[in-house]
Amino acid sequence: MILRSRIVGCGSYLPERVVSNAEMARMVDTSDEWIVERTGIRSRHLAAEGQSTSDLATAAAQRALQAAGITGAEVDLLVLATATPDHTFPATATKVQSRIGMTGGAAFDIQAVCSGFIYALSIADNFIKAGQARTALVIGAETFSRILDWTDRGTCVLFGDGAGAMVLRAEAQPGTNQDRGILSTHLHSDGRHHDLLYVDGGPSTTQTVGHLRMEGKEVFRHAVSNLAQVVGEALEANGLKADDITWVVPHQANRRILDGTARKLGLPPERMVVTVDRHANTSAASVPLAFAEAVNDGRLKSGDLVLLEAMGGGFTWGAALVRL
Ligand code: UT7
């Protein structure tokens, strides 16, 4: 028998304010047609004034704890993925820790931009497999609206705010590819591509928060090939085939990237959970947001083989294979 991380609860939170493409077209020179055709995005949620990443994260975490039927006091590891923390330090995770009543264990942030949730999940899974944690709360939470250049139509129409969370519990399993829980996680980065997607500010360079800058076409090109590579790696590591996958819960950057990845895998697009139309790109929050939506509407069921994948600034990319 080996220790596996079972997903025993999930939750998400989206800010109340919904901004349509038509509203975006009143801010910058764009149109609903362009945004829908190039990205599949129709609307996005934006955080209210004064609403911070920790607020979104706490709301998602509370829902995940409730779904798992546990209290914050039972959590002994909290990993929060964000590129838009409340403050430079301390970690946004420690703020959430105090709000959910988690008094022991460790809470920290990790930063891998849009791949952040996969990184956080991988870290928590490894803590659990090593016996260093028993109950982990993994959160992806972002307020990208705070780092957008609202005069740049090439980026400001693409992103939204939100948060998602999962509770993981250690459970002994036989150690085969039919086990329940996280079967494996796969992480990659390539710092040579820093300049294709970055924020032009920071505490040790400009002493400002800065704005997101992206060479969209180049990012797009790398995304489809990196995602196909890491998905292949995850399947091969477990002796499984694309056909075995029940659902793909991908990072939601662009509908065309989702379709391109499905095509490369030979998977019907109906097996992809898609939220990009209503959430836009919420960076580290997009995978757990999509996961929670598909659990709550009954699509994801016990026993399903689910593939999570993401790609983001750095570049960073990764995947996780989970049997629910
Ligand atoms: O989550 C992290 C990963 N991020 C991503 O995966 C994003 C990946 N990239 C993309 O999703 C796409 O590249 C974009 C959606 C960002 C852009 O789509 P594209 O098909 O690559 O368009 P483009 O950047 O080549 O722009 C085409 C044209 C340009 O005009 P010209 O130069 O052809 O006259 C742009 O100026 O579209 C123009 N354009 C717009 N027009 C109306 C760019 N943004 C807009 C806009 N509205 N919002």
CSV table of C-alpha atoms and ligand atoms in Angstrom, one decimal:
chain,number,residue,atom,x,y,z
A,1,MET,CA,0.0,0.0,0.0
A,2,ILE,CA,1.1,3.6,-0.7
A,3,LEU,CA,-0.2,7.0,0.4
A,4,ARG,CA,-2.2,8.9,-2.1
A,5,SER,CA,-3.9,12.3,-2.0
A,6,ARG,CA,-7.7,12.0,-2.4
A,7,ILE,CA,-9.7,15.1,-3.3
A,8,VAL,CA,-12.4,15.1,-0.6
A,9,GLY,CA,-13.9,18.5,-1.3
A,10,CYS,CA,-13.8,21.5,-3.6
A,11,GLY,CA,-15.2,25.0,-3.7
A,12,SER,CA,-14.9,28.2,-5.7
A,13,TYR,CA,-15.8,31.9,-5.5
A,14,LEU,CA,-16.4,34.5,-8.3
A,15,PRO,CA,-16.8,38.2,-7.5
A,16,GLU,CA,-20.3,39.5,-8.1
A,17,ARG,CA,-19.5,42.0,-10.9
A,18,VAL,CA,-19.8,40.5,-14.4
A,19,VAL,CA,-18.3,42.5,-17.2
A,20,SER,CA,-19.5,41.7,-20.7
A,21,ASN,CA,-17.5,42.1,-23.9
A,22,ALA,CA,-19.8,45.0,-24.8
A,23,GLU,CA,-18.7,46.8,-21.7
A,24,MET,CA,-15.1,46.1,-22.6
A,25,ALA,CA,-15.7,47.7,-26.0
A,26,ARG,CA,-16.7,50.9,-24.2
A,27,MET,CA,-13.2,51.0,-22.5
A,28,VAL,CA,-10.9,50.0,-25.4
A,29,ASP,CA,-11.1,49.7,-29.2
A,30,THR,CA,-12.5,46.1,-29.4
A,31,SER,CA,-15.7,44.3,-30.1
A,32,ASP,CA,-17.7,41.3,-28.9
A,33,GLU,CA,-17.1,39.7,-32.3
A,34,TRP,CA,-13.3,39.9,-32.1
A,35,ILE,CA,-13.1,38.7,-28.5
A,36,VAL,CA,-15.5,35.8,-29.0
A,37,GLU,CA,-13.9,34.7,-32.3
A,38,ARG,CA,-10.2,34.9,-31.1
A,39,THR,CA,-10.7,33.7,-27.5
A,40,GLY,CA,-14.2,32.3,-26.8
A,41,ILE,CA,-14.6,34.8,-23.9
A,42,ARG,CA,-18.0,36.4,-23.5
A,43,SER,CA,-17.7,37.8,-20.0
A,44,ARG,CA,-15.5,37.9,-16.9
A,45,HIS,CA,-15.9,38.6,-13.2
A,46,LEU,CA,-14.0,41.5,-11.6
A,47,ALA,CA,-13.3,42.0,-8.0
A,48,ALA,CA,-15.0,44.9,-6.2
A,49,GLU,CA,-13.0,47.9,-5.0
A,50,GLY,CA,-11.3,46.8,-1.7
A,51,GLN,CA,-11.9,43.1,-2.4
A,52,SER,CA,-8.5,41.4,-2.4
A,53,THR,CA,-7.1,38.0,-3.4
A,54,SER,CA,-7.3,36.8,0.2
A,55,ASP,CA,-11.0,37.6,0.3
A,56,LEU,CA,-11.6,35.5,-2.8
A,57,ALA,CA,-9.4,32.7,-1.6
A,58,THR,CA,-11.0,32.6,1.9
A,59,ALA,CA,-14.5,32.3,0.3
A,60,ALA,CA,-13.4,29.5,-2.0
A,61,ALA,CA,-11.6,27.7,0.9
A,62,GLN,CA,-14.6,27.9,3.2
A,63,ARG,CA,-16.8,26.3,0.5
A,64,ALA,CA,-14.2,23.5,-0.1
A,65,LEU,CA,-13.9,22.8,3.7
A,66,GLN,CA,-17.7,22.6,3.9
A,67,ALA,CA,-17.9,20.2,1.0
A,68,ALA,CA,-15.2,18.1,2.6
A,69,GLY,CA,-17.1,18.2,5.9
A,70,ILE,CA,-14.1,19.4,7.9
A,71,THR,CA,-13.0,22.6,9.8
A,72,GLY,CA,-9.9,24.7,9.1
A,73,ALA,CA,-8.5,23.4,12.4
A,74,GLU,CA,-8.0,20.0,10.7
A,75,VAL,CA,-5.9,21.3,7.9
A,76,ASP,CA,-2.1,20.9,8.4
A,77,LEU,CA,-0.9,22.3,5.1
A,78,LEU,CA,-2.2,25.3,3.1
A,79,VAL,CA,-0.6,26.0,-0.3
A,80,LEU,CA,-2.0,29.1,-2.1
A,81,ALA,CA,-1.0,29.8,-5.7
A,82,THR,CA,-1.2,33.4,-6.8
A,83,ALA,CA,0.6,35.9,-8.9
A,84,THR,CA,-1.5,38.7,-7.4
A,85,PRO,CA,-0.9,38.5,-3.6
A,86,ASP,CA,-2.4,41.0,-1.2
A,87,HIS,CA,1.0,42.2,-0.2
A,88,THR,CA,4.6,41.6,-1.1
A,89,PHE,CA,4.8,39.8,2.2
A,90,PRO,CA,3.7,38.0,4.3
A,91,ALA,CA,2.2,35.3,2.1
A,92,THR,CA,-1.5,35.7,1.3
A,93,ALA,CA,-1.8,32.0,2.5
A,94,THR,CA,-1.1,33.1,6.1
A,95,LYS,CA,-4.0,35.6,6.0
A,96,VAL,CA,-6.3,32.8,4.7
A,97,GLN,CA,-4.9,30.5,7.4
A,98,SER,CA,-6.1,32.8,10.2
A,99,ARG,CA,-9.5,33.4,8.6
A,100,ILE,CA,-10.4,29.7,8.3
A,101,GLY,CA,-9.3,28.9,11.8
A,102,MET,CA,-6.2,26.9,10.9
A,103,THR,CA,-3.9,27.2,13.8
A,104,GLY,CA,-1.2,24.6,13.2
A,105,GLY,CA,0.8,23.3,10.3
A,106,ALA,CA,2.2,25.5,7.5
A,107,ALA,CA,0.8,27.9,5.1
A,108,PHE,CA,2.7,29.5,2.2
A,109,ASP,CA,2.2,31.0,-1.3
A,110,ILE,CA,3.7,29.6,-4.5
A,111,GLN,CA,4.0,31.5,-7.8
A,112,ALA,CA,3.9,29.9,-11.2
A,113,VAL,CA,1.3,32.3,-12.7
A,114,CYS,CA,-1.3,30.4,-14.7
A,115,SER,CA,0.3,27.0,-13.8
A,116,GLY,CA,0.2,27.9,-10.2
A,117,PHE,CA,-2.6,25.6,-9.2
A,118,ILE,CA,-0.9,22.6,-10.7
A,119,TYR,CA,2.3,23.5,-8.9
A,120,ALA,CA,0.5,23.9,-5.6
A,121,LEU,CA,-1.3,20.6,-6.1
A,122,SER,CA,1.9,18.9,-6.9
A,123,ILE,CA,3.6,20.3,-3.7
A,124,ALA,CA,0.7,19.3,-1.5
A,125,ASP,CA,0.6,15.8,-3.1
A,126,ASN,CA,4.3,15.4,-2.4
A,127,PHE,CA,3.9,16.5,1.2
A,128,ILE,CA,1.1,14.0,1.7
A,129,LYS,CA,3.0,11.1,-0.1
A,130,ALA,CA,6.0,11.8,2.1
A,131,GLY,CA,3.8,11.7,5.3
A,132,GLN,CA,4.6,15.3,6.2
A,133,ALA,CA,0.9,16.4,5.9
A,134,ARG,CA,-2.4,14.5,6.2
A,135,THR,CA,-5.0,17.2,5.2
A,136,ALA,CA,-4.0,19.8,2.7
A,137,LEU,CA,-5.9,22.8,1.4
A,138,VAL,CA,-4.8,23.9,-2.1
A,139,ILE,CA,-6.0,27.2,-3.4
A,140,GLY,CA,-5.7,29.2,-6.6
A,141,ALA,CA,-6.7,32.8,-6.2
A,142,GLU,CA,-6.2,35.9,-8.4
A,143,THR,CA,-7.2,39.5,-8.9
A,144,PHE,CA,-5.5,40.0,-12.3
A,145,SER,CA,-7.7,43.0,-12.8
A,146,ARG,CA,-5.2,44.8,-10.5
A,147,ILE,CA,-2.3,44.2,-12.9
A,148,LEU,CA,-3.9,44.8,-16.2
A,149,ASP,CA,-3.1,47.8,-18.4
A,150,TRP,CA,-6.7,48.9,-19.1
A,151,THR,CA,-5.5,50.8,-22.1
A,152,ASP,CA,-4.0,47.7,-23.8
A,153,ARG,CA,-6.8,45.9,-25.8
A,154,GLY,CA,-4.4,43.1,-26.6
A,155,THR,CA,-4.4,41.9,-22.9
A,156,CYS,CA,-7.1,43.6,-20.8
A,157,VAL,CA,-10.0,41.7,-22.5
A,158,LEU,CA,-8.5,38.3,-21.7
A,159,PHE,CA,-8.4,38.1,-17.9
A,160,GLY,CA,-10.8,37.9,-14.9
A,161,ASP,CA,-10.7,37.5,-11.1
A,162,GLY,CA,-11.7,34.4,-9.0
A,163,ALA,CA,-10.6,31.6,-6.7
A,164,GLY,CA,-10.9,27.9,-6.4
A,165,ALA,CA,-9.9,25.4,-3.7
A,166,MET,CA,-9.5,21.7,-3.1
A,167,VAL,CA,-9.1,19.7,0.1
A,168,LEU,CA,-6.7,16.7,-0.1
A,169,ARG,CA,-6.6,13.9,2.4
A,170,ALA,CA,-4.0,11.2,2.8
A,171,GLU,CA,-5.4,7.7,2.1
A,172,ALA,CA,-3.6,4.3,1.7
A,173,GLN,CA,-4.1,2.8,-1.8
A,174,PRO,CA,-2.8,-0.4,-3.5
A,175,GLY,CA,-0.4,1.6,-5.7
A,176,THR,CA,-1.7,0.8,-9.2
A,177,ASN,CA,-3.0,3.1,-12.0
A,178,GLN,CA,-6.6,2.1,-10.8
A,179,ASP,CA,-6.0,3.8,-7.4
A,180,ARG,CA,-8.2,6.7,-6.2
A,181,GLY,CA,-6.5,10.0,-5.7
A,182,ILE,CA,-3.7,11.9,-7.5
A,183,LEU,CA,-1.9,9.3,-9.6
A,184,SER,CA,1.0,11.7,-10.6
A,185,THR,CA,1.9,15.3,-11.2
A,186,HIS,CA,4.3,16.7,-13.8
A,187,LEU,CA,5.9,20.1,-13.7
A,188,HIS,CA,8.1,22.0,-16.2
A,189,SER,CA,9.5,25.5,-16.6
A,190,ASP,CA,11.7,27.2,-19.2
A,191,GLY,CA,12.9,30.7,-18.1
A,192,ARG,CA,14.2,31.6,-21.5
A,193,HIS,CA,10.7,32.7,-22.4
A,194,HIS,CA,10.4,35.2,-19.5
A,195,ASP,CA,9.8,38.1,-21.9
A,196,LEU,CA,6.8,36.6,-23.7
A,197,LEU,CA,4.6,36.9,-20.6
A,198,TYR,CA,5.6,39.0,-17.6
A,199,VAL,CA,4.7,41.9,-15.4
A,200,ASP,CA,6.8,45.0,-15.9
A,201,GLY,CA,7.1,45.9,-12.2
A,202,GLY,CA,8.1,44.4,-8.8
A,203,PRO,CA,9.5,45.2,-5.4
A,204,SER,CA,13.2,44.8,-6.3
A,205,THR,CA,13.1,46.3,-9.8
A,206,THR,CA,10.7,49.2,-10.1
A,207,GLN,CA,9.2,49.3,-6.6
A,208,THR,CA,5.8,49.4,-8.4
A,209,VAL,CA,3.3,46.6,-8.9
A,210,GLY,CA,3.5,46.9,-12.7
A,211,HIS,CA,1.3,45.7,-15.6
A,212,LEU,CA,0.9,42.4,-17.4
A,213,ARG,CA,2.7,42.3,-20.8
A,214,MET,CA,2.2,39.5,-23.3
A,215,GLU,CA,3.2,38.4,-26.8
A,216,GLY,CA,0.0,36.6,-27.3
A,217,LYS,CA,0.8,34.8,-30.6
A,218,GLU,CA,4.0,33.4,-29.3
A,219,VAL,CA,2.5,32.3,-26.0
A,220,PHE,CA,-0.3,30.6,-28.0
A,221,ARG,CA,2.2,28.7,-30.1
A,222,HIS,CA,4.1,27.4,-27.1
A,223,ALA,CA,0.9,26.6,-25.1
A,224,VAL,CA,-0.5,24.0,-27.5
A,225,SER,CA,2.8,22.1,-28.0
A,226,ASN,CA,3.9,22.3,-24.3
A,227,LEU,CA,0.5,21.1,-23.1
A,228,ALA,CA,0.4,18.2,-25.5
A,229,GLN,CA,3.9,17.2,-24.4
A,230,VAL,CA,3.0,17.2,-20.6
A,231,VAL,CA,-0.3,15.4,-21.1
A,232,GLY,CA,1.5,12.7,-23.0
A,233,GLU,CA,4.1,12.5,-20.2
A,234,ALA,CA,1.4,12.1,-17.6
A,235,LEU,CA,-0.4,9.4,-19.5
A,236,GLU,CA,2.8,7.5,-20.2
A,237,ALA,CA,3.9,7.6,-16.5
A,238,ASN,CA,0.8,5.8,-15.5
A,239,GLY,CA,0.5,3.4,-18.4
A,240,LEU,CA,-2.8,5.0,-19.5
A,241,LYS,CA,-4.1,6.3,-22.9
A,242,ALA,CA,-5.9,9.5,-23.9
A,243,ASP,CA,-9.0,7.3,-24.3
A,244,ASP,CA,-8.9,6.4,-20.6
A,245,ILE,CA,-9.5,10.1,-19.7
A,246,THR,CA,-13.1,10.8,-18.6
A,247,TRP,CA,-12.7,14.6,-18.3
A,248,VAL,CA,-10.0,17.2,-19.0
A,249,VAL,CA,-10.0,20.2,-16.7
A,250,PRO,CA,-7.7,22.6,-18.5
A,251,HIS,CA,-6.4,26.0,-17.7
A,252,GLN,CA,-8.8,28.4,-19.3
A,253,ALA,CA,-6.8,30.9,-21.4
A,254,ASN,CA,-8.4,30.7,-24.8
A,255,ARG,CA,-11.0,28.4,-26.4
A,256,ARG,CA,-8.8,27.9,-29.4
A,257,ILE,CA,-6.0,26.5,-27.1
A,258,LEU,CA,-8.5,24.1,-25.5
A,259,ASP,CA,-9.7,22.9,-28.9
A,260,GLY,CA,-6.1,22.6,-30.2
A,261,THR,CA,-5.1,20.5,-27.2
A,262,ALA,CA,-8.2,18.3,-27.5
A,263,ARG,CA,-7.4,17.7,-31.2
A,264,LYS,CA,-3.7,16.9,-30.5
A,265,LEU,CA,-4.9,14.3,-27.8
A,266,GLY,CA,-7.5,12.9,-30.1
A,267,LEU,CA,-10.2,13.7,-27.5
A,268,PRO,CA,-13.7,14.9,-28.3
A,269,PRO,CA,-14.0,18.6,-27.2
A,270,GLU,CA,-17.1,17.5,-25.2
A,271,ARG,CA,-14.8,15.9,-22.7
A,272,MET,CA,-13.2,19.3,-21.9
A,273,VAL,CA,-14.6,21.3,-19.1
A,274,VAL,CA,-14.9,24.9,-20.5
A,275,THR,CA,-15.5,28.0,-18.4
A,276,VAL,CA,-13.4,30.5,-20.4
A,277,ASP,CA,-16.5,31.9,-22.0
A,278,ARG,CA,-17.8,33.1,-18.6
A,279,HIS,CA,-14.7,33.4,-16.5
A,280,ALA,CA,-12.0,34.5,-19.0
A,281,ASN,CA,-8.5,33.7,-17.9
A,282,THR,CA,-8.3,33.7,-14.1
A,283,SER,CA,-4.7,32.4,-14.0
A,284,ALA,CA,-4.0,30.1,-11.1
A,285,ALA,CA,-7.8,30.1,-10.2
A,286,SER,CA,-9.0,28.7,-13.5
A,287,VAL,CA,-8.4,25.0,-13.0
A,288,PRO,CA,-10.0,24.8,-9.5
A,289,LEU,CA,-12.8,27.0,-10.6
A,290,ALA,CA,-13.6,24.8,-13.6
A,291,PHE,CA,-13.1,21.7,-11.4
A,292,ALA,CA,-15.6,22.9,-8.8
A,293,GLU,CA,-18.1,23.9,-11.5
A,294,ALA,CA,-18.0,20.4,-13.0
A,295,VAL,CA,-18.3,18.6,-9.6
A,296,ASN,CA,-21.2,20.8,-8.6
A,297,ASP,CA,-23.2,20.3,-11.8
A,298,GLY,CA,-22.6,16.5,-11.6
A,299,ARG,CA,-20.3,16.1,-14.6
A,300,LEU,CA,-17.3,14.9,-12.6
A,301,LYS,CA,-18.2,11.7,-10.7
A,302,SER,CA,-16.5,9.3,-8.3
A,303,GLY,CA,-14.2,6.9,-10.3
A,304,ASP,CA,-13.7,9.3,-13.2
A,305,LEU,CA,-10.1,9.7,-14.5
A,306,VAL,CA,-9.5,13.5,-14.7
A,307,LEU,CA,-6.6,15.3,-16.3
A,308,LEU,CA,-5.7,18.7,-15.0
A,309,GLU,CA,-3.3,20.8,-17.1
A,310,ALA,CA,-2.0,24.4,-17.4
A,311,MET,CA,0.6,26.6,-19.0
A,312,GLY,CA,1.6,30.2,-18.0
A,313,GLY,CA,4.3,32.8,-17.6
A,314,GLY,CA,7.9,31.8,-17.0
A,315,PHE,CA,7.1,29.7,-19.0
A,316,THR,CA,5.7,27.2,-16.6
A,317,TRP,CA,3.5,24.2,-17.4
A,318,GLY,CA,2.3,21.1,-15.8
A,319,ALA,CA,-0.3,18.4,-15.5
A,320,ALA,CA,-1.9,16.1,-12.9
A,321,LEU,CA,-3.8,12.8,-13.4
A,322,VAL,CA,-6.4,12.1,-10.7
A,323,ARG,CA,-8.9,9.3,-10.2
A,324,LEU,CA,-11.8,10.7,-8.3
B,1,UT7,O1,-2.7,32.0,-19.4
B,1,UT7,C1,-1.4,32.3,-19.9
B,1,UT7,C2,-1.3,32.0,-21.2
B,1,UT7,N1,-1.9,33.0,-22.1
B,1,UT7,C3,-2.4,32.6,-23.2
B,1,UT7,O2,-2.4,31.4,-23.4
B,1,UT7,C4,-2.7,33.6,-24.3
B,1,UT7,C5,-2.3,33.0,-25.6
B,1,UT7,N2,-2.6,33.9,-26.7
B,1,UT7,C6,-3.9,34.1,-27.2
B,1,UT7,O3,-4.8,33.7,-26.6
B,1,UT7,C7,-4.0,34.9,-28.5
B,1,UT7,O4,-2.8,35.1,-29.1
B,1,UT7,C8,-4.7,36.3,-28.3
B,1,UT7,C9,-6.1,36.1,-28.0
B,1,UT7,C10,-4.0,37.0,-27.2
B,1,UT7,C11,-4.6,37.1,-29.6
B,1,UT7,O5,-5.1,36.4,-30.7
B,1,UT7,P1,-4.3,36.4,-32.1
B,1,UT7,O6,-5.2,35.7,-33.0
B,1,UT7,O7,-3.0,35.8,-31.8
B,1,UT7,O8,-4.3,37.9,-32.5
B,1,UT7,P2,-3.0,38.9,-32.7
B,1,UT7,O9,-2.4,39.2,-31.4
B,1,UT7,O10,-2.2,38.4,-33.7
B,1,UT7,O11,-3.8,40.2,-33.2
B,1,UT7,C12,-4.4,40.2,-34.4
B,1,UT7,C13,-5.0,41.6,-34.6
B,1,UT7,C14,-4.0,42.7,-34.4
B,1,UT7,O12,-4.2,43.7,-35.4
B,1,UT7,P3,-3.3,43.8,-36.7
B,1,UT7,O13,-1.9,44.0,-36.2
B,1,UT7,O14,-3.5,42.5,-37.4
B,1,UT7,O15,-4.0,44.9,-37.4
B,1,UT7,C15,-4.2,43.2,-33.1
B,1,UT7,O16,-3.9,44.6,-32.9
B,1,UT7,O17,-6.0,41.9,-33.7
B,1,UT7,C16,-5.7,43.1,-33.0
B,1,UT7,N3,-6.2,43.0,-31.6
B,1,UT7,C17,-7.5,43.3,-31.3
B,1,UT7,N4,-8.6,43.7,-32.0
B,1,UT7,C18,-9.7,43.9,-31.4
B,1,UT7,C19,-5.6,42.6,-30.5
B,1,UT7,N5,-6.4,42.7,-29.5
B,1,UT7,C20,-7.6,43.1,-29.9
B,1,UT7,C21,-8.8,43.3,-29.3
B,1,UT7,N6,-9.9,43.8,-30.1
B,1,UT7,N7,-9.0,43.1,-28.0
